[in-house]
Short mmCIF file of C-alpha atoms and ligand atoms in Angstrom, two decimals:
data_model
loop_
_atom_site.label_atom_id
_atom_site.label_comp_id
_atom_site.label_asym_id
_atom_site.label_seq_id
_atom_site.Cartn_x
_atom_site.Cartn_y
_atom_site.Cartn_z
CA MET A 1 1.31 -25.90 -55.92
CA PRO A 2 -0.50 -24.42 -58.94
CA ARG A 3 1.62 -23.98 -62.05
CA VAL A 4 1.19 -20.54 -63.64
CA ASN A 5 2.28 -18.97 -66.89
CA GLY A 6 3.73 -15.50 -66.96
CA TYR A 7 6.02 -13.25 -68.94
CA ALA A 8 9.42 -12.72 -67.38
CA ALA A 9 12.67 -10.88 -67.92
CA LEU A 10 15.35 -13.52 -67.35
CA GLU A 11 18.13 -10.93 -67.11
CA ALA A 12 18.52 -7.16 -66.98
CA ARG A 13 17.37 -5.55 -70.24
CA GLY A 14 16.34 -8.97 -71.60
CA ARG A 15 13.17 -9.33 -73.64
CA LEU A 16 10.19 -10.66 -71.73
CA VAL A 17 9.51 -14.31 -72.54
CA LEU A 18 6.88 -16.87 -71.64
CA PHE A 19 7.82 -18.26 -68.25
CA ALA A 20 6.23 -21.03 -66.19
CA PHE A 21 6.41 -20.97 -62.38
CA ASP A 22 4.49 -22.03 -59.28
CA ARG A 23 2.25 -20.03 -56.98
CA ARG A 24 1.83 -21.14 -53.37
CA ASP A 25 -1.17 -23.22 -52.29
CA VAL A 26 -3.97 -21.18 -50.74
CA ARG A 27 -3.46 -20.60 -47.01
CA PRO A 28 -6.32 -19.80 -44.59
CA HIS A 29 -6.09 -16.02 -45.15
CA ASP A 30 -5.31 -16.16 -48.89
CA VAL A 31 -7.32 -15.13 -51.90
CA ALA A 32 -6.51 -16.86 -55.21
CA ILE A 33 -7.12 -14.53 -58.14
CA ASP A 34 -7.43 -15.19 -61.87
CA ILE A 35 -5.86 -12.08 -63.40
CA THR A 36 -7.90 -10.36 -66.12
CA PHE A 37 -5.96 -7.12 -66.68
CA CYS A 38 -2.57 -5.77 -65.67
CA GLY A 39 -1.34 -2.24 -66.32
CA ILE A 40 2.14 -1.47 -67.64
CA CYS A 41 3.77 0.93 -65.17
CA HIS A 42 7.02 2.64 -66.06
CA SER A 43 8.40 1.12 -62.84
CA ASP A 44 8.09 -2.32 -64.48
CA ILE A 45 10.54 -1.16 -67.13
CA HIS A 46 12.91 0.65 -64.74
CA GLN A 47 13.21 -2.57 -62.72
CA ALA A 48 13.45 -5.07 -65.57
CA ARG A 49 16.23 -2.90 -66.98
CA ASP A 50 17.82 -2.73 -63.52
CA GLU A 51 17.80 1.08 -63.59
CA TRP A 52 17.37 1.25 -59.82
CA THR A 53 20.15 -1.37 -59.34
CA ASP A 54 18.05 -3.57 -57.04
CA SER A 55 16.70 -6.09 -59.51
CA ALA A 56 16.49 -9.86 -59.13
CA PHE A 57 15.84 -12.23 -62.02
CA PRO A 58 13.90 -13.90 -63.40
CA MET A 59 11.38 -11.08 -62.90
CA VAL A 60 7.66 -11.33 -63.66
CA PRO A 61 6.62 -7.65 -63.52
CA GLY A 62 3.16 -6.16 -62.98
CA HIS A 63 1.62 -4.37 -60.01
CA GLU A 64 -1.60 -2.94 -61.41
CA ILE A 65 -3.57 -6.16 -61.16
CA VAL A 66 -7.29 -6.72 -61.56
CA GLY A 67 -8.83 -10.16 -61.46
CA ILE A 68 -11.62 -12.44 -60.31
CA VAL A 69 -11.48 -14.43 -57.09
CA ARG A 70 -11.19 -18.11 -57.92
CA GLN A 71 -10.76 -19.51 -54.40
CA VAL A 72 -10.62 -18.22 -50.82
CA GLY A 73 -8.89 -19.69 -47.76
CA ALA A 74 -10.95 -21.01 -44.86
CA SER A 75 -10.49 -17.87 -42.73
CA VAL A 76 -11.10 -15.25 -45.43
CA THR A 77 -13.94 -12.92 -44.50
CA ARG A 78 -13.74 -9.98 -46.91
CA PHE A 79 -13.95 -11.72 -50.29
CA LYS A 80 -15.83 -14.53 -51.96
CA VAL A 81 -15.45 -16.50 -55.17
CA GLY A 82 -16.44 -14.39 -58.19
CA ASP A 83 -15.59 -10.98 -56.69
CA THR A 84 -13.63 -8.53 -58.84
CA VAL A 85 -10.54 -7.53 -56.87
CA GLY A 86 -7.31 -5.62 -57.23
CA VAL A 87 -3.69 -5.96 -56.12
CA GLY A 88 -1.27 -3.04 -56.13
CA THR A 89 2.43 -2.59 -55.50
CA PHE A 90 2.86 -4.74 -52.37
CA VAL A 91 1.42 -8.06 -51.21
CA ASP A 92 2.49 -8.15 -47.56
CA SER A 93 4.30 -6.13 -44.90
CA CYS A 94 5.57 -6.66 -41.36
CA ARG A 95 2.18 -5.54 -39.91
CA SER A 96 3.76 -4.45 -36.61
CA CYS A 97 6.01 -1.43 -37.25
CA ASP A 98 4.73 2.08 -36.54
CA ASN A 99 4.03 2.75 -40.20
CA CYS A 100 2.15 -0.50 -40.79
CA ARG A 101 0.08 0.17 -37.67
CA ALA A 102 -0.74 3.60 -39.03
CA GLY A 103 -2.01 2.05 -42.28
CA LEU A 104 1.05 3.27 -44.18
CA GLU A 105 2.28 -0.15 -45.25
CA GLN A 106 4.01 1.42 -48.25
CA TYR A 107 6.52 2.80 -45.75
CA CYS A 108 6.90 -0.45 -43.73
CA ILE A 109 10.13 0.03 -41.78
CA PRO A 110 11.63 -3.48 -42.11
CA GLY A 111 10.32 -3.45 -45.69
CA ASN A 112 7.09 -4.60 -47.31
CA SER A 113 6.86 -7.41 -49.85
CA GLN A 114 6.77 -5.74 -53.23
CA THR A 115 4.38 -7.48 -55.63
CA TYR A 116 7.36 -8.44 -57.80
CA ASN A 117 11.12 -8.00 -57.64
CA GLY A 118 10.86 -8.59 -53.90
CA THR A 119 10.47 -11.38 -51.41
CA GLU A 120 7.72 -12.64 -49.17
CA GLN A 121 8.07 -11.68 -45.51
CA ASP A 122 10.21 -14.82 -45.04
CA GLY A 123 12.91 -12.75 -46.76
CA LYS A 124 13.70 -15.37 -49.38
CA THR A 125 10.70 -16.52 -51.45
CA PRO A 126 10.67 -14.33 -54.56
CA THR A 127 7.47 -12.48 -55.40
CA ARG A 128 6.17 -12.51 -58.97
CA GLY A 129 3.78 -9.99 -60.40
CA GLY A 130 0.74 -9.60 -62.56
CA TYR A 131 2.04 -10.37 -66.04
CA SER A 132 0.69 -13.86 -65.26
CA ASN A 133 -2.52 -15.91 -65.19
CA HIS A 134 -2.96 -16.16 -61.49
CA ILE A 135 -1.80 -14.77 -58.14
CA VAL A 136 -2.29 -15.73 -54.48
CA VAL A 137 -2.40 -12.86 -51.96
CA ASP A 138 -3.28 -12.46 -48.29
CA GLU A 139 -6.73 -10.87 -48.09
CA HIS A 140 -5.43 -7.90 -46.10
CA TYR A 141 -3.50 -6.76 -49.17
CA VAL A 142 -6.37 -7.23 -51.65
CA LEU A 143 -8.63 -4.36 -52.75
CA ARG A 144 -12.34 -4.36 -53.58
CA MET A 145 -12.83 -3.09 -57.13
CA PRO A 146 -15.97 -0.96 -57.47
CA PRO A 147 -18.25 -2.74 -59.98
CA SER A 148 -19.06 0.51 -61.80
CA LEU A 149 -15.46 0.96 -62.97
CA ALA A 150 -14.35 -0.80 -66.19
CA PRO A 151 -11.64 -3.24 -65.04
CA GLN A 152 -9.13 -2.33 -67.76
CA GLY A 153 -9.40 1.37 -66.92
CA ALA A 154 -9.36 0.69 -63.18
CA ALA A 155 -6.22 -1.48 -63.21
CA PRO A 156 -3.86 1.55 -63.45
CA LEU A 157 -5.51 3.07 -60.39
CA LEU A 158 -3.75 0.41 -58.29
CA CYS A 159 -0.36 2.05 -58.80
CA ALA A 160 -0.64 5.19 -60.92
CA GLY A 161 -3.89 6.23 -59.24
CA ILE A 162 -2.86 5.80 -55.61
CA THR A 163 0.60 7.25 -56.25
CA VAL A 164 -0.90 10.59 -57.20
CA TYR A 165 -4.00 10.44 -54.96
CA SER A 166 -1.93 10.06 -51.80
CA PRO A 167 0.07 13.30 -52.15
CA LEU A 168 -2.98 15.24 -53.36
CA ARG A 169 -4.72 14.20 -50.14
CA HIS A 170 -1.68 14.61 -47.88
CA TRP A 171 -1.15 18.19 -49.07
CA LYS A 172 -4.90 18.82 -48.69
CA VAL A 173 -5.84 19.65 -52.24
CA GLY A 174 -9.41 20.90 -52.42
CA PRO A 175 -11.62 23.46 -54.12
CA GLY A 176 -9.50 26.38 -55.32
CA SER A 177 -6.13 24.65 -54.89
CA ARG A 178 -3.70 25.46 -57.66
CA VAL A 179 -1.98 22.24 -58.65
CA GLY A 180 0.76 21.66 -61.23
CA ILE A 181 1.30 18.24 -62.77
CA ILE A 182 4.61 17.62 -64.53
CA GLY A 183 4.49 14.85 -67.15
CA LEU A 184 1.34 13.62 -68.84
CA GLY A 185 2.07 9.90 -68.86
CA GLY A 186 0.33 7.13 -66.94
CA LEU A 187 0.54 8.86 -63.56
CA GLY A 188 -0.11 12.31 -65.02
CA ASN A 189 -3.28 11.21 -66.81
CA VAL A 190 -4.93 10.09 -63.57
CA ALA A 191 -3.41 12.95 -61.58
CA VAL A 192 -5.19 15.58 -63.69
CA LYS A 193 -8.50 13.76 -63.32
CA LEU A 194 -8.16 13.32 -59.55
CA ALA A 195 -7.00 16.87 -58.88
CA ARG A 196 -9.92 18.22 -60.94
CA ALA A 197 -12.36 15.98 -59.08
CA MET A 198 -11.03 17.39 -55.81
CA GLY A 199 -11.82 20.87 -57.08
CA ALA A 200 -8.33 22.05 -57.98
CA GLU A 201 -7.31 24.32 -60.83
CA VAL A 202 -4.76 22.26 -62.76
CA THR A 203 -1.74 23.33 -64.80
CA VAL A 204 0.02 20.64 -66.88
CA PHE A 205 3.72 20.90 -67.74
CA SER A 206 4.73 18.60 -70.57
CA HIS A 207 7.58 18.33 -73.01
CA SER A 208 5.19 17.11 -75.73
CA GLN A 209 3.30 19.75 -77.73
CA ARG A 210 0.97 17.02 -79.02
CA LYS A 211 -0.44 16.44 -75.53
CA ARG A 212 -2.06 19.90 -75.26
CA GLU A 213 -5.47 18.75 -76.44
CA GLU A 214 -5.40 15.74 -74.15
CA ALA A 215 -4.51 17.88 -71.13
CA LEU A 216 -7.32 20.34 -71.78
CA ARG A 217 -9.79 17.52 -72.39
CA LEU A 218 -8.81 15.99 -69.05
CA GLY A 219 -9.72 19.29 -67.40
CA ALA A 220 -6.45 21.22 -67.15
CA ARG A 221 -6.84 25.01 -67.10
CA ARG A 222 -3.35 25.67 -68.53
CA PHE A 223 -0.84 23.68 -70.55
CA TYR A 224 2.83 24.57 -70.96
CA VAL A 225 5.33 22.85 -73.19
CA MET A 226 8.58 22.90 -71.28
CA PRO A 227 11.06 24.46 -71.25
CA ASN A 228 9.08 27.67 -71.65
CA VAL A 229 10.41 31.22 -71.38
CA ASP A 230 7.12 32.82 -70.27
CA VAL A 231 6.14 30.44 -67.53
CA ALA A 232 8.33 31.96 -64.79
CA GLU A 233 6.60 35.32 -65.18
CA GLU A 234 3.07 34.06 -65.86
CA LEU A 235 2.94 31.60 -62.97
CA LYS A 236 5.10 33.42 -60.43
CA TYR A 237 3.97 32.31 -56.94
CA GLY A 238 1.08 30.70 -58.81
CA LEU A 239 0.99 27.13 -57.54
CA ASP A 240 0.29 25.57 -54.15
CA LEU A 241 1.48 22.08 -55.02
CA ILE A 242 3.35 20.47 -57.88
CA VAL A 243 3.33 16.71 -58.47
CA ASN A 244 6.34 15.68 -60.55
CA THR A 245 5.68 12.39 -62.35
CA VAL A 246 8.55 12.52 -64.85
CA SER A 247 10.67 9.38 -65.25
CA VAL A 248 13.89 11.18 -66.28
CA PRO A 249 15.94 13.93 -64.59
CA ILE A 250 14.68 17.43 -65.45
CA GLU A 251 15.46 20.88 -64.03
CA TRP A 252 13.44 20.74 -60.84
CA SER A 253 14.37 24.31 -59.89
CA ARG A 254 12.46 25.76 -62.87
CA TYR A 255 9.29 24.34 -61.34
CA ILE A 256 10.05 24.99 -57.67
CA GLU A 257 10.24 28.71 -58.36
CA LEU A 258 6.59 28.68 -59.49
CA LEU A 259 5.39 27.73 -56.00
CA ARG A 260 3.83 30.18 -53.55
CA LEU A 261 5.24 30.76 -50.07
CA ASP A 262 5.49 27.36 -48.33
CA GLY A 263 4.47 25.55 -51.50
CA THR A 264 5.69 21.99 -52.12
CA MET A 265 6.89 20.02 -55.09
CA VAL A 266 6.28 16.32 -54.53
CA ILE A 267 8.50 13.93 -56.42
CA VAL A 268 6.80 10.70 -57.45
CA GLY A 269 8.69 9.96 -60.70
CA ILE A 270 11.86 7.97 -60.06
CA PRO A 271 14.60 8.82 -62.57
CA ALA A 272 17.57 6.47 -62.76
CA SER A 273 19.99 9.35 -62.09
CA PRO A 274 19.82 12.38 -59.74
CA ALA A 275 18.23 15.69 -60.70
CA PRO A 276 19.90 18.89 -59.40
CA VAL A 277 18.12 21.23 -56.98
CA GLU A 278 19.32 24.81 -56.52
CA ALA A 279 19.17 26.45 -53.08
CA MET A 280 17.82 29.82 -54.14
CA PRO A 281 14.36 28.79 -55.41
CA LEU A 282 13.81 26.93 -52.13
CA ILE A 283 15.03 29.77 -49.95
CA GLY A 284 13.15 32.42 -51.92
CA ALA A 285 9.76 31.41 -50.49
CA ARG A 286 10.42 28.72 -47.84
CA ARG A 287 9.46 26.10 -50.41
CA CYS A 288 9.77 22.34 -49.96
CA VAL A 289 10.70 19.38 -52.07
CA ALA A 290 9.11 16.15 -50.86
CA GLY A 291 8.70 12.58 -52.01
CA SER A 292 5.74 10.22 -51.90
CA GLY A 293 5.41 6.49 -52.51
CA THR A 294 2.17 4.78 -53.61
CA GLY A 295 -0.26 4.50 -50.65
CA GLY A 296 -1.44 2.21 -47.87
CA ILE A 297 -4.18 -0.37 -48.29
CA ALA A 298 -6.86 1.73 -46.55
CA GLU A 299 -6.02 4.80 -48.60
CA THR A 300 -5.94 2.75 -51.81
CA GLN A 301 -9.46 1.52 -51.06
CA GLU A 302 -10.51 5.11 -50.31
CA MET A 303 -9.03 6.17 -53.68
CA LEU A 304 -10.91 3.41 -55.55
CA ASP A 305 -14.17 4.44 -53.88
CA PHE A 306 -13.44 8.11 -54.69
CA CYS A 307 -12.88 7.11 -58.33
CA ALA A 308 -16.17 5.21 -58.36
CA ALA A 309 -17.99 8.23 -56.92
CA HIS A 310 -16.46 10.53 -59.55
CA ASN A 311 -16.48 8.00 -62.39
CA ILE A 312 -12.70 8.17 -62.84
CA VAL A 313 -10.61 5.56 -64.62
CA SER A 314 -7.36 5.88 -66.52
CA ASP A 315 -7.42 6.39 -70.27
CA VAL A 316 -6.09 3.09 -71.56
CA GLU A 317 -5.14 1.14 -74.64
CA VAL A 318 -5.46 -2.61 -74.24
CA VAL A 319 -2.66 -4.79 -75.64
CA ARG A 320 -1.97 -8.51 -75.81
CA ILE A 321 0.80 -10.04 -73.72
CA GLN A 322 2.55 -11.16 -76.91
CA GLU A 323 2.99 -7.43 -77.73
CA VAL A 324 4.51 -6.55 -74.38
CA ASN A 325 8.08 -5.94 -75.55
CA GLU A 326 6.91 -3.50 -78.22
CA ALA A 327 4.53 -1.95 -75.69
CA TRP A 328 7.44 -1.28 -73.34
CA ASN A 329 9.36 0.42 -76.12
CA ARG A 330 6.35 2.64 -76.73
CA VAL A 331 6.31 3.65 -73.05
CA VAL A 332 10.02 4.49 -73.14
CA ASN A 333 9.56 6.43 -76.39
CA ASN A 334 6.64 8.36 -74.86
CA ASP A 335 4.28 7.03 -77.52
CA VAL A 336 1.30 6.26 -75.27
CA ARG A 337 -1.88 8.10 -74.33
CA GLY A 338 -2.60 7.30 -70.67
CA ARG A 339 -1.75 3.68 -69.88
CA LEU A 340 -1.16 0.49 -71.81
CA VAL A 341 -2.98 -2.36 -70.10
CA ILE A 342 -2.44 -6.05 -70.85
CA ASP A 343 -5.49 -8.24 -71.48
CA MET A 344 -4.36 -11.31 -69.58
CA ALA A 345 -6.83 -13.50 -71.47
CA SER A 346 -4.20 -13.38 -74.23
CA LEU A 347 -1.77 -15.35 -72.05
CA PRO A 348 -2.20 -19.11 -72.53
CA ALA A 349 -2.95 -21.09 -69.40
CA PRO A 350 -0.26 -23.65 -68.52
CA GLY A 351 -0.60 -26.72 -70.67
CA LEU A 352 -2.66 -25.01 -73.37
CA ASP A 353 0.25 -23.67 -75.40
CA GLU A 354 3.02 -26.12 -74.83
CA GLU A 355 4.63 -25.23 -78.12
CA ALA A 356 5.32 -21.66 -77.11
CA VAL A 357 6.57 -22.75 -73.69
CA THR A 358 8.79 -25.48 -75.17
CA ASP A 359 10.17 -23.02 -77.69
CA ILE A 360 12.13 -21.26 -75.00
CA GLY A 361 12.97 -24.36 -73.03
CA LEU A 362 10.43 -23.90 -70.25
CA GLY A 363 8.02 -26.59 -71.41
CA PRO A 364 6.63 -29.53 -69.53
CA GLY A 365 10.14 -30.97 -69.25
CA PRO A 366 11.97 -28.77 -66.73
CA ALA A 367 10.83 -28.94 -63.14
CA PRO A 368 9.31 -25.86 -61.48
CA GLY A 369 11.94 -23.49 -60.25
CA TRP A 370 14.47 -24.71 -62.82
CA TRP A 371 15.80 -21.26 -63.44
CA ARG A 372 16.41 -20.52 -59.78
CA ARG A 373 18.19 -23.81 -59.27
CA ALA A 374 20.25 -23.31 -62.38
CA GLN A 375 21.53 -20.08 -60.89
CA GLU A 376 22.56 -21.60 -57.58
P1 NAP B 401 5.15 7.25 -68.16
O1 NAP B 401 3.77 6.82 -68.50
O2 NAP B 401 6.27 6.86 -69.02
O3 NAP B 401 5.11 8.85 -67.96
C1 NAP B 401 6.26 9.58 -67.70
C2 NAP B 401 6.13 10.94 -68.38
O4 NAP B 401 7.35 11.64 -68.18
C3 NAP B 401 5.98 10.88 -69.89
O5 NAP B 401 4.67 10.68 -70.31
C4 NAP B 401 6.47 12.25 -70.30
O6 NAP B 401 5.45 13.22 -70.13
C5 NAP B 401 7.55 12.52 -69.27
N1 NAP B 401 8.85 12.27 -69.89
C6 NAP B 401 9.30 11.10 -70.39
N2 NAP B 401 10.51 11.25 -70.94
C7 NAP B 401 10.82 12.55 -70.77
C8 NAP B 401 11.94 13.34 -71.12
N3 NAP B 401 13.01 12.81 -71.79
N4 NAP B 401 11.96 14.66 -70.77
C9 NAP B 401 10.90 15.19 -70.11
N5 NAP B 401 9.79 14.48 -69.77
C10 NAP B 401 9.76 13.19 -70.10
O7 NAP B 401 5.51 6.72 -66.70
P2 NAP B 401 4.57 6.46 -65.42
O8 NAP B 401 4.16 5.04 -65.40
O9 NAP B 401 3.55 7.54 -65.36
O10 NAP B 401 5.62 6.64 -64.25
C11 NAP B 401 6.29 7.88 -64.08
C12 NAP B 401 7.40 7.75 -63.08
O11 NAP B 401 6.83 7.52 -61.79
C13 NAP B 401 8.33 6.57 -63.33
O12 NAP B 401 9.65 6.97 -63.02
C14 NAP B 401 7.85 5.53 -62.34
O13 NAP B 401 8.84 4.60 -61.98
C15 NAP B 401 7.46 6.40 -61.19
N6 NAP B 401 6.51 5.81 -60.24
C16 NAP B 401 6.68 6.11 -58.93
C17 NAP B 401 5.78 5.63 -57.98
C18 NAP B 401 5.94 6.04 -56.55
O14 NAP B 401 5.48 5.32 -55.66
N7 NAP B 401 6.53 7.18 -56.27
C19 NAP B 401 4.73 4.82 -58.38
C20 NAP B 401 4.57 4.55 -59.74
C21 NAP B 401 5.47 5.06 -60.67
P3 NAP B 401 5.32 14.49 -71.11
O15 NAP B 401 5.41 13.96 -72.53
O16 NAP B 401 4.02 15.06 -70.79
O17 NAP B 401 6.49 15.38 -70.78
ZN1 ZN B 402 3.81 1.29 -60.66
ZN1 ZN B 403 5.83 -2.67 -41.20
#
């Protein structure tokens, strides 16, 4: 089994540290990928800090993975060595439930295998994500990365991109649609670009005055710093769809009341605690609140091809893996433009930086899986 280096949280709220572990040997349908870039999604932080109370440790986060195929299994037909490929938020699913059959593997009924903080379909082998040198994934859960897209800018499309593309498509955004985006973070950055490319008129709601210029540059027609006393009057019945990407609880009702008759606010941000919803704004115009989770493999490929056709990538800042703990603090402190993306070339391959590995007691000495066994 190939030994891999990664960065892991060993406990909830712990700093990420260099962590050595094993990937499985390549099976007939597997693609082995050398990871080149991995985006930092706010979900990585929520989970490593156990904010959704479902975390397992040690945790190697990362589900916006771009890399180069190093090896393919004997039965692989869709990829070859040297291809640039992507992996998103899940690496397997049951493949037989109604939702998997419909290409909606993100909603797999028995549960898909999340790229990290989950298990393989055997229900016990822990999955480990893209803050690592290398990953092995069944070809059915691997995406083709369009060669025209810069890999560091395309990495965030694999979670942030599909998470906002899917609801824009589901609620049929097109020319003339009036779309509101709440929160101009990693998801919001791509959401404005995608909605514009679909022909929508976009309004951005932010709580950061300094993001006005960025929003307008991305193509937004209007920008409101929230809370805002004029917005209720100016945008009354003014929006068809709102995509709420905010990672903390906010007053959802103040946005719902901006929707037209039958308009929908889709929640994609996942705050750690509940946000209140008042009845009256819903009743006042038969409005809906909905949720949406990432997207299926086919739709993710469609999104990547749409991005290639419209030349869309995320705005990114590339960081080294050694800076990841500070980078996470910047995300939490809302001190990022677009996405931070880790250049995985900065992560030493196993055996090349024994000193750093030994420093935290994970060096050549302990056997693979030492941490898991130590916990048993
Ligand atoms: P992010 O880059 O941190 O962006 C979140 C944005 O929320 C910030 O840029 C900020 O925008 C706003 N915000 C942050 N703190 C705030 C506060 N105290 N009050 C008001 N607004 C605040 O995070 P992300 O990676 O885009 O992820 C956003 C959320 O989506 C996270 O909760 C993540 O877990 C979730 N997510 C869900 C899915 C899914 O499948 N549904 C997939 C990926 C991520 P402004 O400064 O513009 O207000
Ligand atoms: Zn994510
Ligand atoms: Zn399923």
